Coordinates of C-alpha atoms and ligand atoms in Angstrom, one line a residue:
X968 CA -21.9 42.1 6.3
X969 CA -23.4 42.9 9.6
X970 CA -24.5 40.0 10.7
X971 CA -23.0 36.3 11.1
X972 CA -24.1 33.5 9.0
X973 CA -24.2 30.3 9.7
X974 CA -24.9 27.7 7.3
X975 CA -26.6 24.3 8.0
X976 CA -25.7 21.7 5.5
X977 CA -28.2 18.6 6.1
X978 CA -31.6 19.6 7.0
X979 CA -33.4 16.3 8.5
X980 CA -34.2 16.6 11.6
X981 CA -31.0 17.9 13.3
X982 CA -30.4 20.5 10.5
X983 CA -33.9 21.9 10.4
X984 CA -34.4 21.9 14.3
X985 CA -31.0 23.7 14.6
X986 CA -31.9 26.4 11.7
X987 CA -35.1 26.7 13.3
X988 CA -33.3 27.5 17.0
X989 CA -31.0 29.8 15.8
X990 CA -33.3 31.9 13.9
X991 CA -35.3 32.1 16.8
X992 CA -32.3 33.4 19.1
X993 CA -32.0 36.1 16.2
X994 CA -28.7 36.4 16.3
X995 CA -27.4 35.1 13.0
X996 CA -28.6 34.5 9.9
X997 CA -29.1 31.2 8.4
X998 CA -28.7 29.1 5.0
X999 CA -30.0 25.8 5.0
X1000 CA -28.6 22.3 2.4
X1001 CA -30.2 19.5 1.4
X1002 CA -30.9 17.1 -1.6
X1003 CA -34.0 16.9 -2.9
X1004 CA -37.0 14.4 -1.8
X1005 CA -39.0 11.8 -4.2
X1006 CA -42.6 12.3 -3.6
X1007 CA -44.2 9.7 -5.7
X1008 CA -42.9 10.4 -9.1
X1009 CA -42.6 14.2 -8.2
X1010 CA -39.2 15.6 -7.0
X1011 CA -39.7 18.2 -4.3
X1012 CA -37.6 19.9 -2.4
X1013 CA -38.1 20.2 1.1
X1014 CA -35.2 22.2 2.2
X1015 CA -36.5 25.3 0.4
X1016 CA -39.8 25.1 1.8
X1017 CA -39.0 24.2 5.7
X1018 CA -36.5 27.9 5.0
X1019 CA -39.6 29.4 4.1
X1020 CA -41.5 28.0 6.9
X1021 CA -39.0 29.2 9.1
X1022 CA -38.8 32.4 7.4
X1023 CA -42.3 32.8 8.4
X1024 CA -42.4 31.9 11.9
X1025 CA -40.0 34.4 12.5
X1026 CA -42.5 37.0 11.0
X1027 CA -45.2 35.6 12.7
X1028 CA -42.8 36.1 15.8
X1029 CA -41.5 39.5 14.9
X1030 CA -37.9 38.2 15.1
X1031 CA -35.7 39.6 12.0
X1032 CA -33.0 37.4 10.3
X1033 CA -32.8 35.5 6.8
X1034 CA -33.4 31.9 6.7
X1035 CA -32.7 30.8 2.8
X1036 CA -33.2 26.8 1.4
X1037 CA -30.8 25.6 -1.3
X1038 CA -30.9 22.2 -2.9
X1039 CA -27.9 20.4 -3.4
X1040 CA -26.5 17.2 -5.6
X1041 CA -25.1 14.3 -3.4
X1042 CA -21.9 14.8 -5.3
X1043 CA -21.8 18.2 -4.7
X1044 CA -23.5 20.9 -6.6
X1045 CA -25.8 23.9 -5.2
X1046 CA -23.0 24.9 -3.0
X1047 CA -22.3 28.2 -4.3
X1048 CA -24.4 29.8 -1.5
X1049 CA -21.8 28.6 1.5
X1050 CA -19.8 31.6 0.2
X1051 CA -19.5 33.8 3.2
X1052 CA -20.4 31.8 6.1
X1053 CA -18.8 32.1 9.4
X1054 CA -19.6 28.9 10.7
X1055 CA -21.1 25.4 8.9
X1056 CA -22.7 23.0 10.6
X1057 CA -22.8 19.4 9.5
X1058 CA -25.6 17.3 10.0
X1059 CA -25.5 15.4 6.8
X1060 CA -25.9 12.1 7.0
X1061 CA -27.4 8.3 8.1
X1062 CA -28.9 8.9 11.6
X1063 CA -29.0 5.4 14.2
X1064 CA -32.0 3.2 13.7
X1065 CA -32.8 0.8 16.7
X1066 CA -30.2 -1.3 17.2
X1067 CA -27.4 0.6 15.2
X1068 CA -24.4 1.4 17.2
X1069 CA -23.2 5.2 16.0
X1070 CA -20.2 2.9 14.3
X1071 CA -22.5 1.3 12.1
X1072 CA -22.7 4.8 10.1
X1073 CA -19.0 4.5 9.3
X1074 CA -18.2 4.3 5.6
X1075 CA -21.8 6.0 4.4
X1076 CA -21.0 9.3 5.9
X1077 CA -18.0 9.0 5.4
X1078 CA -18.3 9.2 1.8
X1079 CA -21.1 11.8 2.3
X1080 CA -18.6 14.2 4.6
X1081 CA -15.9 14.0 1.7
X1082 CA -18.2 15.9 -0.7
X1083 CA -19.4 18.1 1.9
X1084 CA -15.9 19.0 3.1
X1085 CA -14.5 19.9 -0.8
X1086 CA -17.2 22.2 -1.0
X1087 CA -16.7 23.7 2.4
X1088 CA -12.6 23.8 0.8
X1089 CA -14.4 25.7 -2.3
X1090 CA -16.5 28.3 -1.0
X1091 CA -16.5 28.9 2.5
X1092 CA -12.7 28.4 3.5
X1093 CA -12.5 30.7 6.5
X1094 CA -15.5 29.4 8.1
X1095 CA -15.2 27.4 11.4
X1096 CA -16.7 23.7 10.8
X1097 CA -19.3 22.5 13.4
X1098 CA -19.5 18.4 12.7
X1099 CA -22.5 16.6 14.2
X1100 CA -22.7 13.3 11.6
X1101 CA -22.2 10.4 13.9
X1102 CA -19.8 8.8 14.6
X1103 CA -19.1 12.2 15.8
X1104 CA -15.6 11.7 17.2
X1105 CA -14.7 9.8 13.8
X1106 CA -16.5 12.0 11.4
X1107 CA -15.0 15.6 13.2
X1108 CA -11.5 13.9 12.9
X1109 CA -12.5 13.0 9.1
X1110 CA -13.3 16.2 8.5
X1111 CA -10.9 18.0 9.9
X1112 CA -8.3 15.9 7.8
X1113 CA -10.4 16.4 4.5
X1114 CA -10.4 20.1 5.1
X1115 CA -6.7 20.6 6.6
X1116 CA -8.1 23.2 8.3
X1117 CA -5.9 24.5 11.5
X1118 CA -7.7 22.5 14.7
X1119 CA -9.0 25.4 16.1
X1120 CA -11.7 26.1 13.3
X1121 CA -13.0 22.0 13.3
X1122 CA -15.0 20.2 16.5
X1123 CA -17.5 18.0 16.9
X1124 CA -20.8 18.5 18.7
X1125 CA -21.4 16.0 21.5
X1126 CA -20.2 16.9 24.8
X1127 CA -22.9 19.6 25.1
X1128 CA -25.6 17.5 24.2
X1129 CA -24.2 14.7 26.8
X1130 CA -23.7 17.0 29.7
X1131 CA -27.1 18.5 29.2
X1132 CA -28.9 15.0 29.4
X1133 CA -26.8 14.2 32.2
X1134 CA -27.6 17.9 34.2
X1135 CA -31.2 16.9 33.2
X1136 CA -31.4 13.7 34.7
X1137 CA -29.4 15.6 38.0
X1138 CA -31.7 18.2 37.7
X1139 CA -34.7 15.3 38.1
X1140 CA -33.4 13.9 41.0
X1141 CA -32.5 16.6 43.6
X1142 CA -34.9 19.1 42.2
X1143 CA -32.7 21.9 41.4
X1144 CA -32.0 24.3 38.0
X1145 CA -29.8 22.7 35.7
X1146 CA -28.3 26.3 35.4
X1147 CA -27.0 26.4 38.6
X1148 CA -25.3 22.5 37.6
X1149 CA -22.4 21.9 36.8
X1150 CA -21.2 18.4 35.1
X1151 CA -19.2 17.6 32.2
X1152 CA -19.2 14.8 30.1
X1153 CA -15.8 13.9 28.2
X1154 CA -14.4 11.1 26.1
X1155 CA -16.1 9.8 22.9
X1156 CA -19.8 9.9 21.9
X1157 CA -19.8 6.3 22.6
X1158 CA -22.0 4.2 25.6
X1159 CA -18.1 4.7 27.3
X1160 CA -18.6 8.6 27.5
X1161 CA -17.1 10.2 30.9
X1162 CA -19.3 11.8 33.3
X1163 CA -16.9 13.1 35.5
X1164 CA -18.3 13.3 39.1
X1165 CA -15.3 14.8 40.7
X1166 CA -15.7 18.2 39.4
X1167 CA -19.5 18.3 38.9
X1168 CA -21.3 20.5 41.6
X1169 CA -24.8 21.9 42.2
X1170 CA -24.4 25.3 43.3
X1171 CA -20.8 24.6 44.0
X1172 CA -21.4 21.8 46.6
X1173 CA -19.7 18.8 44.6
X1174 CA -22.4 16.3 43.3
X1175 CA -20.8 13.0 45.5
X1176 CA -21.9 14.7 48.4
X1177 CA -25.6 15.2 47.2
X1178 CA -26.3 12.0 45.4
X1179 CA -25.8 8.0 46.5
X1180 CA -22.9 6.0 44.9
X1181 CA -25.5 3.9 43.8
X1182 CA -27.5 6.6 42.5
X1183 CA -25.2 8.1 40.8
X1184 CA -24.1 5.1 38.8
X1185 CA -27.3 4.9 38.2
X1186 CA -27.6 8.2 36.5
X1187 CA -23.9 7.8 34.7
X1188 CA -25.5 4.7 33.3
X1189 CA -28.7 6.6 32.0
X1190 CA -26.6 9.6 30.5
X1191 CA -24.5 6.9 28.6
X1192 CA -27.2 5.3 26.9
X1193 CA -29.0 8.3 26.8
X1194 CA -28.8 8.8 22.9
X1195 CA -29.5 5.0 23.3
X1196 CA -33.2 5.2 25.4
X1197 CA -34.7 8.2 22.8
X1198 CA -33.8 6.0 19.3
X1199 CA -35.4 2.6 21.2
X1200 CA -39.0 5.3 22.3
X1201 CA -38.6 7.5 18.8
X1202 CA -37.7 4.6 16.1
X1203 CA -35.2 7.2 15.3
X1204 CA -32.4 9.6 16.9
X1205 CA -32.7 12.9 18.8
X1206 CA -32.7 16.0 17.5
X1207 CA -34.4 18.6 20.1
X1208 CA -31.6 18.3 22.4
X1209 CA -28.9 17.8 20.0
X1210 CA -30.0 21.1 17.9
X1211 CA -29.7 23.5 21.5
X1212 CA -26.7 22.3 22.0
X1213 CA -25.4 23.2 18.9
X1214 CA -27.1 26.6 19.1
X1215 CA -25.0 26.7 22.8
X1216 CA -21.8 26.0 20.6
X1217 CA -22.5 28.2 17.6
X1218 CA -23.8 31.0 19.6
X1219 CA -20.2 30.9 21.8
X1220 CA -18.2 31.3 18.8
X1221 CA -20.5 34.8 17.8
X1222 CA -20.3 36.2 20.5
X1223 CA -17.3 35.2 21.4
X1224 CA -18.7 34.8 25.3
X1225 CA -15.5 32.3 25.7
X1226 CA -17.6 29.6 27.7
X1227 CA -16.3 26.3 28.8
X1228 CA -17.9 23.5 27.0
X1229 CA -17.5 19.9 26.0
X1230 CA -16.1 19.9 22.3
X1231 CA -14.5 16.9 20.5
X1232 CA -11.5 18.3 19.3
X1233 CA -8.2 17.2 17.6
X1234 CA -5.6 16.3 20.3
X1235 CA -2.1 16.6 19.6
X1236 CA 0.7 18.2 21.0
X1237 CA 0.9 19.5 24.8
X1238 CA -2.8 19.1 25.6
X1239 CA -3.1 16.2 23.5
X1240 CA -0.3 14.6 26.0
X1241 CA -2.0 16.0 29.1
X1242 CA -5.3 13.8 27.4
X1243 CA -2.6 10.8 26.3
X1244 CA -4.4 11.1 23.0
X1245 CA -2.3 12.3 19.7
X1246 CA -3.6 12.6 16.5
X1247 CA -7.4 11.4 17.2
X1248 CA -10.5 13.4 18.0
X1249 CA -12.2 13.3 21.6
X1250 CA -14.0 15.2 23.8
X1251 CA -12.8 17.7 26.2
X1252 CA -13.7 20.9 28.0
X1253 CA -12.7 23.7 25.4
X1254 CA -13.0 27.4 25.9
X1255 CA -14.7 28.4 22.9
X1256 CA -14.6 31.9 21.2
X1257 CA -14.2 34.0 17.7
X1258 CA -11.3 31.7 16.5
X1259 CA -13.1 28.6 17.7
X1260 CA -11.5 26.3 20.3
X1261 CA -9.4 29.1 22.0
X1262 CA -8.0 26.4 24.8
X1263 CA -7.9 23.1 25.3
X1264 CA -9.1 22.6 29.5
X1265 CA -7.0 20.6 31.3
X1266 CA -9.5 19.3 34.1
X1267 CA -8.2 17.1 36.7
X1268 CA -9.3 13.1 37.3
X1269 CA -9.2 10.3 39.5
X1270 CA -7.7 8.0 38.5
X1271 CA -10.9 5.6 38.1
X1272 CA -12.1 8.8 36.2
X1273 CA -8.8 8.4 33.9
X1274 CA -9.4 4.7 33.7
X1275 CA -13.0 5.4 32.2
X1276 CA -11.3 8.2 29.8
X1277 CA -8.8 5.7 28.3
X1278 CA -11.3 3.0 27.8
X1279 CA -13.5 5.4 25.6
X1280 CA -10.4 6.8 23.9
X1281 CA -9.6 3.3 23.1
X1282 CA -13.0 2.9 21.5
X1283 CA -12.7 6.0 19.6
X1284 CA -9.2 4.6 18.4
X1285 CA -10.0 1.4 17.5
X1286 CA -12.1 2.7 14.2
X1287 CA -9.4 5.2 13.5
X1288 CA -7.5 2.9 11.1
X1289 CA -10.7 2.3 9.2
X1290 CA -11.0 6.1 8.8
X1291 CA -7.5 6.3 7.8
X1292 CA -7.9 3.3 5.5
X1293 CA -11.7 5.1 3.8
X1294 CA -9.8 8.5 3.9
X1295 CA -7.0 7.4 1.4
X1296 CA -9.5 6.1 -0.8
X1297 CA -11.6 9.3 -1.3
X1298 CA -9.3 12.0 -1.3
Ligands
LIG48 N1 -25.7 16.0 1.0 C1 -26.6 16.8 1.8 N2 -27.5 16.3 2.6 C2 -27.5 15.0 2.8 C3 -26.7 14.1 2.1 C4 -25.8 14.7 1.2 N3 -24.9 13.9 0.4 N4 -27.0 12.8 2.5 C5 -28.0 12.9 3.4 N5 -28.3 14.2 3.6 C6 -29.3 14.7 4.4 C7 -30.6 13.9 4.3 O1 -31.3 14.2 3.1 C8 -31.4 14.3 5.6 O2 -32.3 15.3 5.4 O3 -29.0 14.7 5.8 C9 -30.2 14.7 6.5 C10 -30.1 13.8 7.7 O4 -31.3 14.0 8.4 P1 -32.0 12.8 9.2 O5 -32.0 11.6 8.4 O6 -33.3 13.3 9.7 O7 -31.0 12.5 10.4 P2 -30.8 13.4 11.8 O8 -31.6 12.8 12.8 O9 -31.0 14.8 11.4 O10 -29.3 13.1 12.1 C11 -28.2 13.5 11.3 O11 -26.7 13.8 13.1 O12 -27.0 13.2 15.3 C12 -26.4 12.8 14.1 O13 -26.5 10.4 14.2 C13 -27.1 11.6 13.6 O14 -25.5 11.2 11.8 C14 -26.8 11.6 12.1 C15 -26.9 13.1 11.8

């Protein structure tokens, strides 16, 4: 097999925005999953013909790679077709209606991830597990413990997505490339994610020196609800900015291009005390390569910054029981 395949399982509108980015970046090849649709009293389904679609944009682009559709059961058949992937992405799942919080989608995905996770178990057991169902932090620790997978091979997408709104909203204010900023967002997917100021720069000059205190509380505030301000203007979640930064993640792991990004990954052990988290899933800066998370980054805090990392840890932990509790049940 010559070139990667990645397999999206869930194609709403994450899943088809994200097999519709990384066709286009023609890197890997891409195998999409979905149930099928009620159309009146006609069952369709619409995962086979948005592969097609994309198939054909890539023609009409002259971009090579193979985008295929497969519908799947909600408990669990059509999966036969995850044989061989390199990396699955999960996007399966309830996304946030106005007024949800992300915990609201608890015990439904839950039960959706199980099923997903057996077949990942069944057919594609060397693959490395990209989990983007919200509660992300939640639903990458349930997976990870459905799959017993080593650590390296499961993480949730969030931090990406998190530190791009927050470079965008940087970007905005002092007029300057969000390639040349730097800012990284840590902790949970939660309205008490960690922006952390100390070591964000633009163009190396650190970003308290650029911006107001106020201002910059101002723009920590926006990032935190960002998620927040697109479901109250859409009716419904994100998916543009979520699906690049999975793209960012998926296309670090092919290439192996080891870059530093935000991943929410299982903590235990050394790092995991550096993080005084143990057996939970949270964001941190990861390098990310071939074998997945390649090292956890220790990046240093102030201590208000370490104050605002506990406080979303502790809001990441305080559902972890009710995981625990929904885990025994299913498996
Ligand atoms: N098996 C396979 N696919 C499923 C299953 C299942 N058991 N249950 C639901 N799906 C599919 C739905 O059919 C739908 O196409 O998951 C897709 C979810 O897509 P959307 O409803 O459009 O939601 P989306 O905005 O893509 O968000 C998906 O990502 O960012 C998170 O919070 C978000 O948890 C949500 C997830």
């Amino acid at each position: 097999k010559l070139r990667k395949v990645v397999s999206v399982v869930g194609a709403g509108n994450v899943g088809e925005h994200t097999a519709a980015l990384l066709a286009l970046r023609g890197l890997v090849d891409v195998r999409m999953f979905d149930l099928p649709k009620k159309d009146g009293d006609r069952i369709i389904e619409p995962v086979k013909g948005k592969a097609l679609d994309i198939q054909q944009m890539l023609s009409a682009l002259n971009i090579d790679g193979k985008v295929e559709g497969y519908t799947v059961s909600a408990d669990g058949e059509g999966y036969q077709a995850l044989e061989g992937s390199d990396i699955v992405v999960i996007t399966a799942g309830f996304p946030r209606r106005p007024g949800m919080s992300r915990e609201d989608l608890l015990e439904k995905n839950i039960s959706i991830l199980s099923v997903i996770a057996s077949k990942i178990k069944e057919y594609a057991k060397d693959a490395i597990v990209i989990v983007v169902t919200n509660p992300v932090d939640l639903m990458t620790y349930a997976v990870y413990k459905l799959l017993g997978f080593e650590p390296q091979r499961v993480m949730g997408m969030a931090g990406v997505l998190d530190s791009a709104r927050f470079k965008t909203f940087i970007s905005k204010e002092i007029d300057v490339s969000p390639q040349d900023i730097h800012a990284y967002v840590i902790g949970g997917h939660g309205d008490e994610m960690v922006p952390l100021i100390s070591i964000s720069n633009v163009g190396g000059i650190p970003l308290k020196d650029l911006l107001s205190k106020e201002k910059l509380q101002e723009l920590i505030k926006r990032t935190q609800f960002g998620g927040g301000e697109i479901v109250d203007l859409m009716g419904t979640s994100a998916y543009h900015a979520p699906a690049a930064s999975i793209v960012e993640m998926v296309e670090a792991i092919v290439t192996n291009n080891k870059r530093i990004l935000p991943c929410s990954v299982y903590l235990d052990g050394e790092v995991g005390e550096y993080y005084g988290v143990k057996g939970a899933c949270v964001g941190v800066p990861v390098k990310l390569g071939n074998c997945g998370v390649e090292e956890v980054i220790k990046i240093p805090m102030l201590p208000e910054e370490r104050e605002m990392w506990e406080r979303s840890v502790q809001s990441v932990l305080k559902n972890l029981k009710v995981v625990d509790e929904l885990l025994k049940v299913m498996v």
